[in-house]
């Protein structure tokens, strides 16, 4: 999976199509990501200890990583991610549009 935590992404399809947000968490085993303010679900919670608040809790649920695309910090466009080696031989991610390192 080429999307990492703290990347800025745009949603390509679904009810949150076109929304930009930061990746909060990745789930590589299921090929899913959690993006802030995207795919909000309501969860019913019971108070577990005395003094805890129960009720309805809104939180972000994971979406498939194929439904989001990274936004390049240099050119600001939604782009695919490539891989390249620098002069020391370290592998890094690059923007396919502007060829800058991400």
JSON list of C-alpha atoms in Angstrom, two decimals:
[
{"chain": "A", "resi": 1, "resn": "UNK", "atom": "CA", "xyz": [0.00, 0.00, 0.00]},
{"chain": "A", "resi": 2, "resn": "UNK", "atom": "CA", "xyz": [1.52, 3.30, -1.11]},
{"chain": "A", "resi": 3, "resn": "UNK", "atom": "CA", "xyz": [-0.60, 5.58, 1.09]},
{"chain": "A", "resi": 4, "resn": "UNK", "atom": "CA", "xyz": [0.91, 6.31, 4.48]},
{"chain": "A", "resi": 5, "resn": "UNK", "atom": "CA", "xyz": [-0.19, 7.98, 7.71]},
{"chain": "A", "resi": 6, "resn": "UNK", "atom": "CA", "xyz": [-0.34, 11.83, 7.60]},
{"chain": "A", "resi": 7, "resn": "UNK", "atom": "CA", "xyz": [-0.66, 11.91, 3.78]},
{"chain": "A", "resi": 8, "resn": "UNK", "atom": "CA", "xyz": [-3.22, 14.33, 2.38]},
{"chain": "A", "resi": 9, "resn": "UNK", "atom": "CA", "xyz": [-5.69, 12.49, 0.15]},
{"chain": "A", "resi": 10, "resn": "UNK", "atom": "CA", "xyz": [-8.82, 13.18, -1.89]},
{"chain": "A", "resi": 11, "resn": "UNK", "atom": "CA", "xyz": [-11.74, 10.73, -2.00]},
{"chain": "A", "resi": 12, "resn": "UNK", "atom": "CA", "xyz": [-12.53, 9.47, -5.52]},
{"chain": "A", "resi": 13, "resn": "UNK", "atom": "CA", "xyz": [-15.92, 7.80, -5.03]},
{"chain": "A", "resi": 14, "resn": "UNK", "atom": "CA", "xyz": [-18.72, 7.28, -2.56]},
{"chain": "A", "resi": 15, "resn": "UNK", "atom": "CA", "xyz": [-20.81, 9.65, -0.48]},
{"chain": "A", "resi": 16, "resn": "UNK", "atom": "CA", "xyz": [-17.73, 11.72, 0.45]},
{"chain": "A", "resi": 17, "resn": "UNK", "atom": "CA", "xyz": [-16.50, 12.13, -3.13]},
{"chain": "A", "resi": 18, "resn": "UNK", "atom": "CA", "xyz": [-14.18, 15.13, -3.59]},
{"chain": "A", "resi": 19, "resn": "UNK", "atom": "CA", "xyz": [-13.44, 15.61, 0.13]},
{"chain": "A", "resi": 20, "resn": "UNK", "atom": "CA", "xyz": [-9.80, 16.22, 1.07]},
{"chain": "A", "resi": 21, "resn": "UNK", "atom": "CA", "xyz": [-8.44, 15.01, 4.39]},
{"chain": "A", "resi": 22, "resn": "UNK", "atom": "CA", "xyz": [-5.46, 13.67, 6.27]},
{"chain": "A", "resi": 23, "resn": "UNK", "atom": "CA", "xyz": [-4.89, 9.94, 6.71]},
{"chain": "A", "resi": 24, "resn": "UNK", "atom": "CA", "xyz": [-5.22, 9.15, 10.42]},
{"chain": "A", "resi": 25, "resn": "UNK", "atom": "CA", "xyz": [-4.54, 5.43, 10.27]},
{"chain": "A", "resi": 26, "resn": "UNK", "atom": "CA", "xyz": [-3.77, 2.68, 7.77]},
{"chain": "A", "resi": 27, "resn": "UNK", "atom": "CA", "xyz": [-4.91, -0.95, 7.91]},
{"chain": "A", "resi": 28, "resn": "UNK", "atom": "CA", "xyz": [-2.53, -2.74, 5.49]},
{"chain": "A", "resi": 29, "resn": "UNK", "atom": "CA", "xyz": [-3.96, -6.22, 6.15]},
{"chain": "A", "resi": 30, "resn": "UNK", "atom": "CA", "xyz": [-7.35, -5.14, 4.79]},
{"chain": "A", "resi": 31, "resn": "UNK", "atom": "CA", "xyz": [-5.97, -2.49, 2.37]},
{"chain": "A", "resi": 32, "resn": "UNK", "atom": "CA", "xyz": [-7.97, 0.26, 4.10]},
{"chain": "A", "resi": 33, "resn": "UNK", "atom": "CA", "xyz": [-7.32, 3.77, 5.41]},
{"chain": "A", "resi": 34, "resn": "UNK", "atom": "CA", "xyz": [-9.04, 6.04, 7.94]},
{"chain": "A", "resi": 35, "resn": "UNK", "atom": "CA", "xyz": [-9.35, 9.62, 6.68]},
{"chain": "A", "resi": 36, "resn": "UNK", "atom": "CA", "xyz": [-10.44, 12.51, 8.89]},
{"chain": "A", "resi": 37, "resn": "UNK", "atom": "CA", "xyz": [-13.99, 13.82, 8.25]},
{"chain": "A", "resi": 38, "resn": "UNK", "atom": "CA", "xyz": [-14.71, 10.99, 5.77]},
{"chain": "A", "resi": 39, "resn": "UNK", "atom": "CA", "xyz": [-17.09, 8.03, 6.22]},
{"chain": "A", "resi": 40, "resn": "UNK", "atom": "CA", "xyz": [-18.51, 9.21, 9.57]},
{"chain": "A", "resi": 41, "resn": "UNK", "atom": "CA", "xyz": [-20.50, 6.50, 11.34]},
{"chain": "A", "resi": 42, "resn": "UNK", "atom": "CA", "xyz": [-22.58, 6.67, 14.52]},
{"chain": "A", "resi": 43, "resn": "UNK", "atom": "CA", "xyz": [-21.67, 4.22, 17.22]},
{"chain": "A", "resi": 44, "resn": "UNK", "atom": "CA", "xyz": [-23.90, 3.41, 20.20]},
{"chain": "A", "resi": 45, "resn": "UNK", "atom": "CA", "xyz": [-21.80, 3.07, 23.35]},
{"chain": "A", "resi": 46, "resn": "UNK", "atom": "CA", "xyz": [-22.64, 2.00, 26.87]},
{"chain": "A", "resi": 47, "resn": "UNK", "atom": "CA", "xyz": [-20.90, 3.57, 29.84]},
{"chain": "A", "resi": 48, "resn": "UNK", "atom": "CA", "xyz": [-18.31, 1.01, 31.02]},
{"chain": "A", "resi": 49, "resn": "UNK", "atom": "CA", "xyz": [-17.38, 2.63, 34.35]},
{"chain": "A", "resi": 50, "resn": "UNK", "atom": "CA", "xyz": [-19.27, 4.81, 36.74]},
{"chain": "A", "resi": 51, "resn": "UNK", "atom": "CA", "xyz": [-18.91, 8.39, 35.55]},
{"chain": "A", "resi": 52, "resn": "UNK", "atom": "CA", "xyz": [-18.33, 7.48, 31.88]},
{"chain": "A", "resi": 53, "resn": "UNK", "atom": "CA", "xyz": [-20.69, 8.99, 29.36]},
{"chain": "A", "resi": 54, "resn": "UNK", "atom": "CA", "xyz": [-22.67, 6.67, 27.11]},
{"chain": "A", "resi": 55, "resn": "UNK", "atom": "CA", "xyz": [-24.73, 7.52, 24.08]},
{"chain": "A", "resi": 56, "resn": "UNK", "atom": "CA", "xyz": [-24.10, 8.17, 20.41]},
{"chain": "A", "resi": 57, "resn": "UNK", "atom": "CA", "xyz": [-20.49, 8.64, 19.34]},
{"chain": "A", "resi": 58, "resn": "UNK", "atom": "CA", "xyz": [-19.55, 9.81, 15.84]},
{"chain": "A", "resi": 59, "resn": "UNK", "atom": "CA", "xyz": [-16.25, 8.54, 14.46]},
{"chain": "A", "resi": 60, "resn": "UNK", "atom": "CA", "xyz": [-14.45, 7.85, 11.19]},
{"chain": "A", "resi": 61, "resn": "UNK", "atom": "CA", "xyz": [-14.63, 4.35, 9.75]},
{"chain": "A", "resi": 62, "resn": "UNK", "atom": "CA", "xyz": [-12.08, 2.82, 7.36]},
{"chain": "A", "resi": 63, "resn": "UNK", "atom": "CA", "xyz": [-12.53, 3.04, 3.58]},
{"chain": "A", "resi": 64, "resn": "UNK", "atom": "CA", "xyz": [-10.71, 1.12, 0.87]},
{"chain": "A", "resi": 65, "resn": "UNK", "atom": "CA", "xyz": [-7.37, 2.60, -0.15]},
{"chain": "A", "resi": 66, "resn": "UNK", "atom": "CA", "xyz": [-8.27, 2.27, -3.84]},
{"chain": "A", "resi": 67, "resn": "UNK", "atom": "CA", "xyz": [-10.98, 4.94, -3.32]},
{"chain": "A", "resi": 68, "resn": "UNK", "atom": "CA", "xyz": [-8.48, 7.65, -2.33]},
{"chain": "A", "resi": 69, "resn": "UNK", "atom": "CA", "xyz": [-5.64, 9.35, -4.18]},
{"chain": "A", "resi": 70, "resn": "UNK", "atom": "CA", "xyz": [-2.67, 11.19, -2.69]},
{"chain": "A", "resi": 71, "resn": "UNK", "atom": "CA", "xyz": [-2.26, 14.92, -3.14]},
{"chain": "A", "resi": 72, "resn": "UNK", "atom": "CA", "xyz": [1.29, 16.03, -3.93]},
{"chain": "A", "resi": 73, "resn": "UNK", "atom": "CA", "xyz": [2.56, 18.64, -1.43]},
{"chain": "A", "resi": 74, "resn": "UNK", "atom": "CA", "xyz": [4.63, 20.35, -4.17]},
{"chain": "A", "resi": 75, "resn": "UNK", "atom": "CA", "xyz": [2.18, 20.68, -7.09]},
{"chain": "A", "resi": 76, "resn": "UNK", "atom": "CA", "xyz": [-1.07, 20.30, -5.12]},
{"chain": "A", "resi": 77, "resn": "UNK", "atom": "CA", "xyz": [-2.64, 17.86, -7.59]},
{"chain": "A", "resi": 78, "resn": "UNK", "atom": "CA", "xyz": [-4.11, 14.42, -6.97]},
{"chain": "A", "resi": 79, "resn": "UNK", "atom": "CA", "xyz": [-1.53, 12.02, -8.33]},
{"chain": "A", "resi": 80, "resn": "UNK", "atom": "CA", "xyz": [-0.32, 8.46, -8.35]},
{"chain": "A", "resi": 81, "resn": "UNK", "atom": "CA", "xyz": [2.78, 7.58, -6.37]},
{"chain": "A", "resi": 82, "resn": "UNK", "atom": "CA", "xyz": [5.92, 6.14, -7.89]},
{"chain": "A", "resi": 83, "resn": "UNK", "atom": "CA", "xyz": [9.20, 4.93, -6.44]},
{"chain": "A", "resi": 84, "resn": "UNK", "atom": "CA", "xyz": [12.71, 6.14, -7.20]},
{"chain": "A", "resi": 85, "resn": "UNK", "atom": "CA", "xyz": [16.19, 5.74, -5.77]},
{"chain": "A", "resi": 86, "resn": "UNK", "atom": "CA", "xyz": [18.22, 8.78, -4.71]},
{"chain": "A", "resi": 87, "resn": "UNK", "atom": "CA", "xyz": [22.02, 9.13, -5.01]},
{"chain": "A", "resi": 88, "resn": "UNK", "atom": "CA", "xyz": [22.70, 7.24, -1.78]},
{"chain": "A", "resi": 89, "resn": "UNK", "atom": "CA", "xyz": [20.55, 4.32, -2.96]},
{"chain": "A", "resi": 90, "resn": "UNK", "atom": "CA", "xyz": [17.60, 4.99, -0.64]},
{"chain": "A", "resi": 91, "resn": "UNK", "atom": "CA", "xyz": [14.14, 4.28, -2.03]},
{"chain": "A", "resi": 92, "resn": "UNK", "atom": "CA", "xyz": [11.67, 7.17, -1.84]},
{"chain": "A", "resi": 93, "resn": "UNK", "atom": "CA", "xyz": [8.20, 8.06, -3.08]},
{"chain": "A", "resi": 94, "resn": "UNK", "atom": "CA", "xyz": [7.76, 10.48, -5.98]},
{"chain": "A", "resi": 95, "resn": "UNK", "atom": "CA", "xyz": [4.85, 12.30, -7.60]},
{"chain": "A", "resi": 96, "resn": "UNK", "atom": "CA", "xyz": [4.07, 10.91, -11.06]},
{"chain": "A", "resi": 97, "resn": "UNK", "atom": "CA", "xyz": [3.06, 14.37, -12.36]},
{"chain": "A", "resi": 98, "resn": "UNK", "atom": "CA", "xyz": [5.84, 16.70, -11.19]},
{"chain": "A", "resi": 99, "resn": "UNK", "atom": "CA", "xyz": [8.53, 14.04, -10.44]},
{"chain": "A", "resi": 100, "resn": "UNK", "atom": "CA", "xyz": [9.26, 15.62, -7.00]},
{"chain": "A", "resi": 101, "resn": "UNK", "atom": "CA", "xyz": [9.93, 13.54, -3.90]},
{"chain": "A", "resi": 102, "resn": "UNK", "atom": "CA", "xyz": [7.06, 13.28, -1.45]}
]
